[in-house]
Coordinates of C-alpha atoms and ligand atoms in Angstrom, one line a residue:
M1 CA 56.1 -45.8 -77.8
E2 CA 53.0 -47.6 -79.7
S3 CA 53.7 -46.9 -82.7
K4 CA 51.4 -44.8 -85.4
Q5 CA 50.4 -48.1 -87.6
N6 CA 48.6 -49.8 -84.0
R7 CA 48.0 -46.2 -82.2
V8 CA 44.4 -47.3 -81.4
N9 CA 41.4 -44.8 -82.5
F10 CA 37.5 -43.8 -81.9
G11 CA 36.2 -46.7 -83.0
S12 CA 33.2 -44.1 -85.0
K13 CA 33.4 -40.8 -86.1
I14 CA 30.1 -40.2 -83.9
G15 CA 32.4 -40.8 -81.2
A16 CA 35.8 -38.6 -82.2
I17 CA 32.9 -36.1 -82.1
L18 CA 31.1 -36.9 -79.1
A19 CA 34.3 -36.9 -77.6
A20 CA 35.6 -33.7 -78.4
A21 CA 32.4 -31.6 -78.0
G22 CA 32.8 -33.6 -74.3
S23 CA 36.0 -32.1 -73.8
A24 CA 34.6 -28.1 -75.3
V25 CA 31.4 -28.3 -73.4
G26 CA 32.1 -27.6 -69.7
L27 CA 31.5 -25.4 -66.4
G28 CA 33.0 -22.9 -69.0
N29 CA 30.0 -22.5 -70.4
I30 CA 28.0 -22.6 -67.7
W31 CA 29.3 -20.0 -65.8
R32 CA 30.6 -18.1 -67.6
F33 CA 29.5 -17.5 -71.0
P34 CA 25.4 -16.2 -69.5
Y35 CA 27.2 -13.7 -67.6
E36 CA 29.2 -12.8 -70.6
T37 CA 26.1 -12.3 -73.0
G38 CA 24.0 -10.7 -70.7
N39 CA 26.0 -8.1 -69.6
H40 CA 27.9 -7.4 -73.1
G41 CA 24.3 -6.8 -74.6
G42 CA 22.7 -10.2 -75.0
A43 CA 22.1 -11.1 -78.8
A44 CA 24.5 -8.4 -80.0
F45 CA 27.3 -9.7 -77.7
I46 CA 26.0 -13.9 -79.4
L47 CA 26.8 -12.2 -82.9
I48 CA 30.4 -11.5 -81.5
Y49 CA 30.7 -14.7 -80.8
L50 CA 29.7 -16.5 -83.1
C51 CA 31.8 -14.9 -85.3
C52 CA 34.8 -15.8 -82.8
V53 CA 34.4 -18.9 -82.9
A54 CA 33.6 -19.0 -86.7
F55 CA 36.6 -17.1 -87.6
M56 CA 39.2 -17.8 -84.9
G57 CA 37.8 -21.0 -81.9
L58 CA 37.2 -23.2 -85.7
P59 CA 40.5 -22.3 -87.4
I60 CA 42.9 -22.9 -84.7
M61 CA 40.8 -25.7 -83.4
M62 CA 41.4 -26.7 -87.4
A63 CA 44.9 -26.4 -86.4
E64 CA 45.1 -29.1 -83.3
F65 CA 43.7 -31.6 -85.8
T66 CA 45.6 -31.3 -87.8
V67 CA 48.6 -31.5 -85.3
G68 CA 47.3 -34.5 -83.6
R69 CA 46.2 -36.3 -86.4
R70 CA 49.6 -35.7 -88.4
S71 CA 51.3 -36.8 -86.2
R72 CA 49.1 -39.5 -84.4
A73 CA 51.0 -38.8 -80.8
N74 CA 50.0 -37.1 -77.7
T75 CA 50.8 -33.0 -78.0
A76 CA 54.6 -32.2 -77.0
G77 CA 55.3 -36.1 -79.4
A78 CA 53.4 -34.2 -82.0
Y79 CA 56.2 -31.3 -82.7
K80 CA 59.2 -33.5 -82.3
V81 CA 57.1 -35.3 -84.9
L82 CA 56.2 -32.3 -87.5
A83 CA 59.6 -30.2 -86.0
P84 CA 62.0 -32.3 -84.8
G85 CA 64.9 -30.3 -83.6
T86 CA 63.4 -27.2 -83.3
P87 CA 61.6 -25.2 -80.0
W88 CA 58.2 -26.5 -81.0
R89 CA 58.0 -29.0 -79.4
G90 CA 57.9 -26.0 -75.7
V91 CA 54.5 -25.9 -76.8
G92 CA 54.0 -29.2 -76.5
Y93 CA 55.4 -29.4 -73.1
M94 CA 53.4 -26.0 -72.1
G95 CA 50.4 -27.7 -73.3
V96 CA 51.0 -30.9 -71.5
L97 CA 51.6 -28.4 -68.2
A98 CA 48.6 -26.2 -69.1
G99 CA 46.4 -29.8 -69.0
F100 CA 48.2 -30.7 -65.6
L101 CA 47.0 -27.4 -63.6
I102 CA 43.9 -26.9 -65.0
L103 CA 43.4 -30.3 -64.2
S104 CA 44.0 -29.3 -60.9
Y105 CA 41.7 -27.5 -60.1
Y106 CA 39.3 -27.2 -62.1
S107 CA 38.9 -30.8 -59.9
V108 CA 37.6 -28.5 -57.4
V109 CA 35.3 -27.3 -58.3
A110 CA 34.3 -30.0 -60.2
G111 CA 33.8 -31.9 -56.5
W112 CA 31.8 -29.0 -55.9
T113 CA 29.3 -30.1 -58.2
L114 CA 28.9 -33.5 -56.0
E115 CA 28.6 -32.1 -52.7
Y116 CA 26.2 -30.0 -54.0
T117 CA 24.6 -33.0 -56.6
W118 CA 24.5 -35.4 -53.2
Q119 CA 22.9 -32.5 -51.0
S120 CA 19.9 -32.0 -53.4
L121 CA 19.8 -35.4 -53.2
A122 CA 19.6 -35.5 -49.7
N123 CA 17.1 -32.2 -49.9
G124 CA 19.4 -30.0 -48.3
F125 CA 18.7 -27.5 -50.0
A126 CA 14.9 -27.3 -49.3
G127 CA 13.7 -24.5 -45.8
M128 CA 16.6 -22.4 -46.1
S129 CA 17.0 -18.6 -46.7
S130 CA 19.2 -16.7 -48.8
G131 CA 22.1 -16.0 -46.3
D132 CA 21.7 -19.6 -45.4
Y133 CA 23.3 -20.8 -49.4
T134 CA 26.0 -17.9 -48.3
Q135 CA 27.7 -20.0 -45.2
F136 CA 26.7 -22.8 -46.9
F137 CA 29.2 -22.2 -49.3
A138 CA 31.5 -20.6 -47.5
D139 CA 31.5 -23.4 -44.3
F140 CA 32.1 -26.3 -46.9
S141 CA 34.1 -25.0 -49.5
A142 CA 36.4 -23.9 -46.7
N143 CA 35.9 -27.4 -44.3
P144 CA 39.1 -28.9 -45.6
W145 CA 38.2 -32.3 -45.6
R146 CA 34.9 -31.8 -47.0
S147 CA 36.4 -30.0 -50.2
V148 CA 39.5 -32.5 -50.9
L149 CA 37.3 -35.5 -50.6
W150 CA 35.3 -34.2 -53.3
M151 CA 38.2 -33.5 -55.5
A152 CA 40.0 -36.7 -54.7
V153 CA 36.6 -38.9 -55.8
F154 CA 36.1 -36.5 -59.1
M155 CA 39.7 -37.0 -59.6
F156 CA 39.4 -41.2 -58.9
M157 CA 36.8 -40.7 -61.3
T158 CA 38.7 -38.9 -63.9
H159 CA 41.3 -41.6 -63.4
W160 CA 39.6 -44.6 -64.0
V161 CA 37.9 -43.6 -67.7
I162 CA 41.3 -42.5 -68.4
I163 CA 42.5 -46.8 -68.0
K164 CA 39.8 -47.8 -69.7
G165 CA 41.0 -46.6 -72.5
V166 CA 40.5 -44.4 -75.6
K167 CA 38.1 -46.4 -77.0
E168 CA 36.4 -48.3 -73.8
G169 CA 37.3 -45.7 -71.1
I170 CA 37.1 -41.7 -73.5
E171 CA 34.2 -42.9 -76.3
K172 CA 31.9 -45.0 -74.4
S173 CA 31.8 -42.5 -71.6
S174 CA 31.2 -39.8 -73.5
K175 CA 28.8 -41.7 -75.8
I176 CA 26.6 -42.0 -72.7
M177 CA 27.0 -38.5 -71.1
M178 CA 27.1 -36.3 -73.8
P179 CA 23.6 -37.2 -74.6
M180 CA 22.5 -36.8 -71.4
L181 CA 23.4 -33.8 -70.3
F182 CA 21.8 -32.8 -73.7
I183 CA 18.3 -33.8 -72.2
F184 CA 18.8 -32.3 -69.2
I185 CA 19.8 -29.2 -70.0
V186 CA 16.8 -28.7 -72.9
V187 CA 14.6 -29.8 -70.2
L188 CA 15.9 -27.6 -67.8
A189 CA 15.7 -24.5 -70.2
V190 CA 11.7 -25.9 -71.3
C191 CA 10.8 -25.6 -67.4
S192 CA 12.8 -22.1 -66.4
I193 CA 11.3 -20.3 -69.5
M194 CA 8.1 -21.7 -68.6
L195 CA 8.1 -20.0 -65.1
P196 CA 6.3 -16.6 -64.3
N197 CA 8.2 -13.8 -65.7
S198 CA 10.7 -15.4 -67.0
E199 CA 10.0 -13.0 -70.2
K200 CA 12.9 -10.7 -68.8
G201 CA 15.1 -13.4 -68.6
L202 CA 14.2 -13.6 -71.7
E203 CA 15.0 -10.4 -72.7
F204 CA 18.1 -9.5 -70.8
L205 CA 19.7 -12.4 -73.0
L206 CA 18.5 -12.5 -76.2
K207 CA 17.7 -8.6 -76.7
P208 CA 20.2 -6.8 -79.2
D209 CA 21.9 -3.8 -77.1
F210 CA 24.3 -2.2 -79.5
S211 CA 25.3 0.7 -77.2
K212 CA 26.9 -2.5 -75.1
V213 CA 28.9 -4.1 -78.2
T214 CA 32.6 -1.8 -76.9
P215 CA 36.1 -3.4 -77.7
S216 CA 36.1 -5.0 -74.6
A217 CA 33.0 -6.9 -75.3
F218 CA 34.8 -8.4 -78.4
L219 CA 37.8 -9.0 -76.1
A220 CA 35.3 -11.0 -73.7
A221 CA 34.3 -13.1 -76.2
M222 CA 37.6 -14.0 -78.1
G223 CA 38.8 -15.1 -74.5
Q224 CA 35.2 -17.0 -73.5
A225 CA 36.2 -19.1 -77.2
F226 CA 39.4 -19.8 -76.5
F227 CA 38.3 -21.4 -73.3
S228 CA 35.3 -22.8 -74.1
L229 CA 36.5 -24.3 -76.9
S230 CA 39.7 -25.7 -74.7
L231 CA 41.5 -24.5 -77.1
G232 CA 45.1 -23.9 -76.5
L233 CA 46.8 -26.9 -75.1
G234 CA 46.1 -29.9 -76.8
C235 CA 43.8 -31.7 -75.6
L236 CA 41.9 -31.7 -79.1
S237 CA 45.0 -32.2 -81.1
T238 CA 45.3 -35.2 -78.3
Y239 CA 41.6 -36.1 -79.3
A240 CA 43.2 -35.7 -83.1
S241 CA 45.9 -38.3 -83.2
Y242 CA 42.8 -40.5 -82.5
F243 CA 40.9 -39.6 -85.5
S244 CA 41.0 -42.1 -87.8
K245 CA 42.4 -41.3 -91.5
D246 CA 38.7 -40.6 -92.7
A247 CA 37.3 -38.1 -90.6
N248 CA 36.5 -34.3 -91.8
L249 CA 38.5 -32.4 -89.8
S250 CA 36.5 -29.0 -90.5
K251 CA 33.0 -31.0 -90.9
T252 CA 34.5 -32.6 -87.6
A253 CA 35.4 -28.2 -85.9
M254 CA 31.8 -27.8 -87.1
S255 CA 30.1 -30.0 -85.2
V256 CA 32.0 -29.9 -82.0
G257 CA 31.7 -25.5 -82.5
V258 CA 28.2 -26.1 -82.6
I259 CA 27.1 -28.2 -79.8
D260 CA 29.5 -26.3 -78.0
T261 CA 27.4 -22.9 -78.3
L262 CA 24.4 -24.4 -78.1
V263 CA 24.9 -25.5 -74.6
A264 CA 26.5 -22.7 -73.6
I265 CA 23.2 -20.4 -75.0
T266 CA 20.7 -23.1 -73.5
A267 CA 22.7 -22.8 -70.5
G268 CA 21.6 -19.0 -70.2
L269 CA 18.1 -20.2 -71.5
I270 CA 18.0 -22.2 -67.4
I271 CA 19.5 -19.3 -65.8
F272 CA 18.2 -15.9 -66.5
P273 CA 14.1 -16.9 -66.9
A274 CA 14.9 -18.9 -63.4
A275 CA 16.2 -15.7 -61.6
F276 CA 14.4 -12.7 -63.3
S277 CA 11.2 -15.1 -62.4
V278 CA 12.1 -14.2 -58.3
G279 CA 14.0 -11.3 -59.2
V280 CA 17.6 -12.8 -58.5
S281 CA 19.9 -10.3 -60.3
P282 CA 22.4 -13.7 -61.5
D283 CA 26.8 -13.0 -61.3
A284 CA 29.6 -15.5 -62.6
G285 CA 31.6 -18.2 -61.2
P286 CA 32.2 -20.2 -58.6
S287 CA 28.7 -17.5 -56.5
L288 CA 26.5 -17.9 -59.3
L289 CA 26.8 -22.0 -59.8
F290 CA 26.9 -22.4 -55.6
I291 CA 25.2 -19.3 -54.0
T292 CA 22.7 -17.5 -56.8
L293 CA 21.2 -21.1 -58.4
P294 CA 20.6 -23.0 -55.0
N295 CA 18.5 -19.8 -53.6
V296 CA 16.7 -18.9 -57.2
F297 CA 15.2 -23.0 -57.6
Q298 CA 13.9 -23.2 -54.2
M299 CA 12.6 -19.9 -55.1
A300 CA 11.1 -20.4 -58.2
F301 CA 9.8 -23.8 -57.7
G302 CA 9.4 -23.3 -54.1
G303 CA 5.4 -23.4 -54.5
V304 CA 5.8 -27.3 -55.4
P305 CA 8.4 -28.8 -53.6
I306 CA 9.2 -31.7 -55.8
L307 CA 9.9 -29.7 -58.6
A308 CA 12.7 -27.9 -57.0
Y309 CA 14.2 -31.1 -55.8
I310 CA 14.7 -32.1 -59.3
F311 CA 15.5 -29.2 -60.8
S312 CA 17.6 -28.8 -58.8
L313 CA 19.4 -32.1 -58.8
M314 CA 19.0 -31.8 -62.5
F315 CA 21.2 -29.2 -62.4
Y316 CA 23.9 -30.3 -60.7
V317 CA 23.9 -33.4 -62.2
L318 CA 24.0 -31.6 -65.3
L319 CA 27.3 -29.8 -64.1
A320 CA 29.1 -32.5 -62.7
L321 CA 28.5 -34.0 -65.8
A322 CA 29.8 -31.0 -67.9
A323 CA 32.7 -30.7 -65.8
F324 CA 33.6 -34.6 -65.1
T325 CA 34.3 -35.0 -70.3
S326 CA 36.1 -31.6 -69.8
T327 CA 38.2 -33.1 -66.9
I328 CA 38.9 -36.7 -69.2
S329 CA 40.1 -34.8 -72.0
M330 CA 42.7 -33.0 -69.4
H331 CA 44.0 -36.1 -68.0
E332 CA 44.5 -37.8 -71.4
V333 CA 47.0 -34.9 -72.6
V334 CA 48.8 -35.6 -69.8
T335 CA 48.8 -39.2 -69.5
A336 CA 49.7 -40.5 -73.4
F337 CA 52.3 -37.6 -72.9
V338 CA 54.0 -39.6 -69.9
N339 CA 53.0 -42.4 -71.8
E340 CA 54.9 -42.0 -75.1
D341 CA 57.4 -39.4 -74.5
W342 CA 58.6 -41.5 -70.8
K343 CA 57.6 -44.4 -72.1
V344 CA 55.4 -45.4 -68.7
P345 CA 52.8 -47.6 -69.1
R346 CA 49.1 -46.2 -69.8
K347 CA 48.1 -47.4 -66.2
K348 CA 51.2 -45.8 -64.4
A349 CA 51.1 -42.8 -66.4
A350 CA 47.7 -42.3 -65.1
C351 CA 47.9 -43.2 -61.8
Y352 CA 51.1 -40.5 -61.5
V353 CA 49.0 -37.9 -63.4
T354 CA 46.3 -38.8 -60.9
L355 CA 48.5 -39.0 -57.2
F356 CA 50.4 -35.1 -58.9
C357 CA 47.5 -33.8 -59.9
T358 CA 45.6 -34.6 -56.5
V359 CA 48.5 -33.3 -54.8
L360 CA 48.1 -29.8 -56.3
G361 CA 44.5 -30.4 -56.0
V362 CA 44.6 -30.1 -52.2
L363 CA 46.9 -27.2 -52.5
S364 CA 43.8 -25.1 -54.9
A365 CA 41.0 -26.7 -52.2
L366 CA 41.9 -25.9 -49.1
S367 CA 43.4 -22.5 -50.8
F368 CA 39.9 -21.4 -50.1
G369 CA 39.7 -22.5 -46.1
V370 CA 43.2 -23.1 -44.4
L371 CA 45.3 -21.9 -46.9
A372 CA 43.7 -18.8 -48.0
D373 CA 46.2 -16.3 -46.6
V374 CA 48.5 -17.7 -48.5
K375 CA 49.6 -15.6 -51.7
I376 CA 51.3 -15.7 -54.3
F377 CA 51.4 -12.9 -56.2
G378 CA 48.9 -11.7 -54.3
L379 CA 46.7 -14.6 -55.2
T380 CA 45.6 -17.5 -53.6
F381 CA 47.2 -20.7 -55.4
F382 CA 43.8 -21.6 -56.7
E383 CA 43.1 -18.1 -58.5
F384 CA 46.6 -18.2 -59.3
L385 CA 46.9 -21.5 -61.0
D386 CA 43.0 -20.0 -63.2
T387 CA 45.2 -16.9 -64.5
I388 CA 48.3 -18.0 -65.6
T389 CA 46.2 -21.2 -67.2
S390 CA 43.1 -18.8 -69.3
K391 CA 44.7 -15.9 -69.1
V392 CA 48.7 -16.6 -70.2
M393 CA 49.6 -19.9 -71.3
L394 CA 45.6 -21.2 -73.4
P395 CA 45.7 -17.5 -75.6
L396 CA 49.8 -18.5 -76.4
G397 CA 49.0 -21.4 -76.8
A398 CA 46.5 -21.0 -79.4
M399 CA 48.7 -18.3 -81.2
L400 CA 51.7 -20.6 -81.1
V401 CA 49.5 -23.2 -83.5
S402 CA 48.2 -20.9 -85.4
I403 CA 51.4 -19.7 -86.2
F404 CA 53.3 -23.3 -86.2
V405 CA 50.6 -23.9 -88.7
G406 CA 49.7 -21.2 -91.0
W407 CA 53.9 -20.6 -91.4
Y408 CA 55.8 -23.3 -89.9
L409 CA 54.8 -26.6 -91.4
D410 CA 54.7 -27.3 -95.5
R411 CA 51.0 -26.2 -97.1
R412 CA 51.1 -29.5 -98.8
I413 CA 50.5 -31.1 -95.3
V414 CA 47.9 -28.7 -93.9
W415 CA 46.0 -29.4 -96.9
D416 CA 46.4 -33.4 -97.0
E417 CA 44.9 -32.9 -93.5
I418 CA 42.7 -30.9 -94.2
S419 CA 40.9 -32.3 -97.8
N420 CA 42.2 -36.0 -97.0
E421 CA 44.8 -36.3 -99.2
G422 CA 42.5 -33.8 -102.0
S423 CA 39.6 -36.6 -101.1
L424 CA 37.4 -33.3 -99.7
K425 CA 36.9 -30.1 -101.3
V426 CA 38.2 -27.3 -99.3
P427 CA 36.9 -23.9 -101.4
F428 CA 37.7 -22.2 -98.3
F429 CA 42.0 -23.0 -98.1
K430 CA 43.2 -20.0 -98.5
V431 CA 40.7 -17.8 -96.3
Y432 CA 42.0 -20.0 -93.7
I433 CA 45.6 -19.8 -94.8
F434 CA 45.4 -16.0 -93.6
I435 CA 43.8 -16.6 -90.9
L436 CA 46.1 -18.4 -88.7
R437 CA 48.9 -16.5 -90.3
Y438 CA 47.5 -13.2 -90.0
F439 CA 43.9 -12.7 -88.1
A440 CA 44.0 -15.4 -85.7
P441 CA 47.8 -14.6 -84.1
I442 CA 47.4 -10.8 -84.3
A443 CA 44.2 -10.2 -82.8
I444 CA 44.8 -13.3 -79.8
A445 CA 48.1 -10.8 -79.3
L446 CA 45.4 -7.9 -79.0
I447 CA 43.6 -10.6 -76.1
F448 CA 46.9 -11.2 -74.5
I449 CA 48.0 -7.5 -74.4
K450 CA 44.7 -7.0 -72.5
E451 CA 44.4 -9.8 -70.1
M452 CA 47.4 -8.7 -69.2
G453 CA 46.8 -5.4 -68.0
L454 CA 48.8 -3.9 -70.6
W455 CA 46.9 -1.9 -72.5
Ligands
LIG1 N1 36.4 -25.9 -72.7 C1 35.7 -26.6 -71.0 C2 35.0 -25.5 -70.6 O1 34.0 -25.1 -71.4 C3 36.9 -26.1 -70.5 C4 39.1 -26.6 -71.3 C5 39.9 -26.0 -70.9 C6 38.4 -28.0 -71.4 C7 40.7 -26.4 -71.5 C8 40.0 -28.7 -71.8 C9 41.0 -28.0 -71.8 O2 34.7 -25.7 -69.2

């Protein structure tokens, strides 16, 4: 195991922020946030979402940062360092397992973004009728070879970045991909807003409708905030173990939260104006990205085929980039654990993770085709992995890290990390501790109970 002293660090503050923001910005920002916003009262929902990010997401992110940077270890190792001989290490193990499971099914959808990038590049969507898109997606996702192949390609790309290491792989790739993603997303949003009748889409996304602010809107906002900020599995604590001593944890959390939220809102500015401009009502999930939107883009820019071509290509490259920086962070959680806790050299550890995740990924990919009838608790393999991770393991992990830092960890350690040993002013420290001790655990317990269908 690398000792704490010679453990690698991110080379720069901006590199660290972009890596963490890369983990946060992902498919969740694009396929779920806009839809949840439209359905739960537009700007009113955005307001609730912002409160969830500010009062729960950021404090829990800071708690994960504290655990990671203080221990300078992977997420399972972190609890062994900070709470030796206690069951707290179970939280770390659960995080590693969640990272492993999410990576395996997330890569299937990430692989689809490559197929759609490829189709866009070959201009394969031009001239299709709306029914053709549904058929295309059904045929493609059920085809055992193509979806497995793309999933494996995506996994291999992730593997390649991971074996290059923290600085040369994760940090460098984030520094290239995140700015590219920002440029693409802004260009696409501007083009979409300039379409005729786009104002109806803007209205749907942004006009506050307080009648739709129900308790379920609050719960949706909280769940979305956790998934979108990559909280609850130790991704960010693993990244924080590579932060330098003088990184400002609260400022970094703030930057990641702002970037993630801006990307999510801008994704809505791409999707809704285009969809409303051609009179299609948008939905969520894979069908939004892979059935509704390719059709919308062709219809919206159909008069000028080159525009439709460029728009569609840019959109799928954007999705692939967003997914890529997230899969890298999940892979790192597991690789760092295998490397440090099982003392397997990093490259070998990465090979094992890639191999096992690919095997599990094949089962997820096939659950859209040949294995569609194999059900676990009435869910396909893909749905099962999605449900147990995003509805059970992540909220539970987020709640436990909040309790760990709020109640278990010595207050002095928490203060030292947040204030960089007293060198930063932290006027909100008491509020921060209050949130970690009471507010966040109780609020998460509520989402949890609701998601499990117990309420
Ligand atoms: N935050 C990512 C997204 O929005 C998903 C993710 C979850 C990434 C958990 C890492 C860990 O898509």
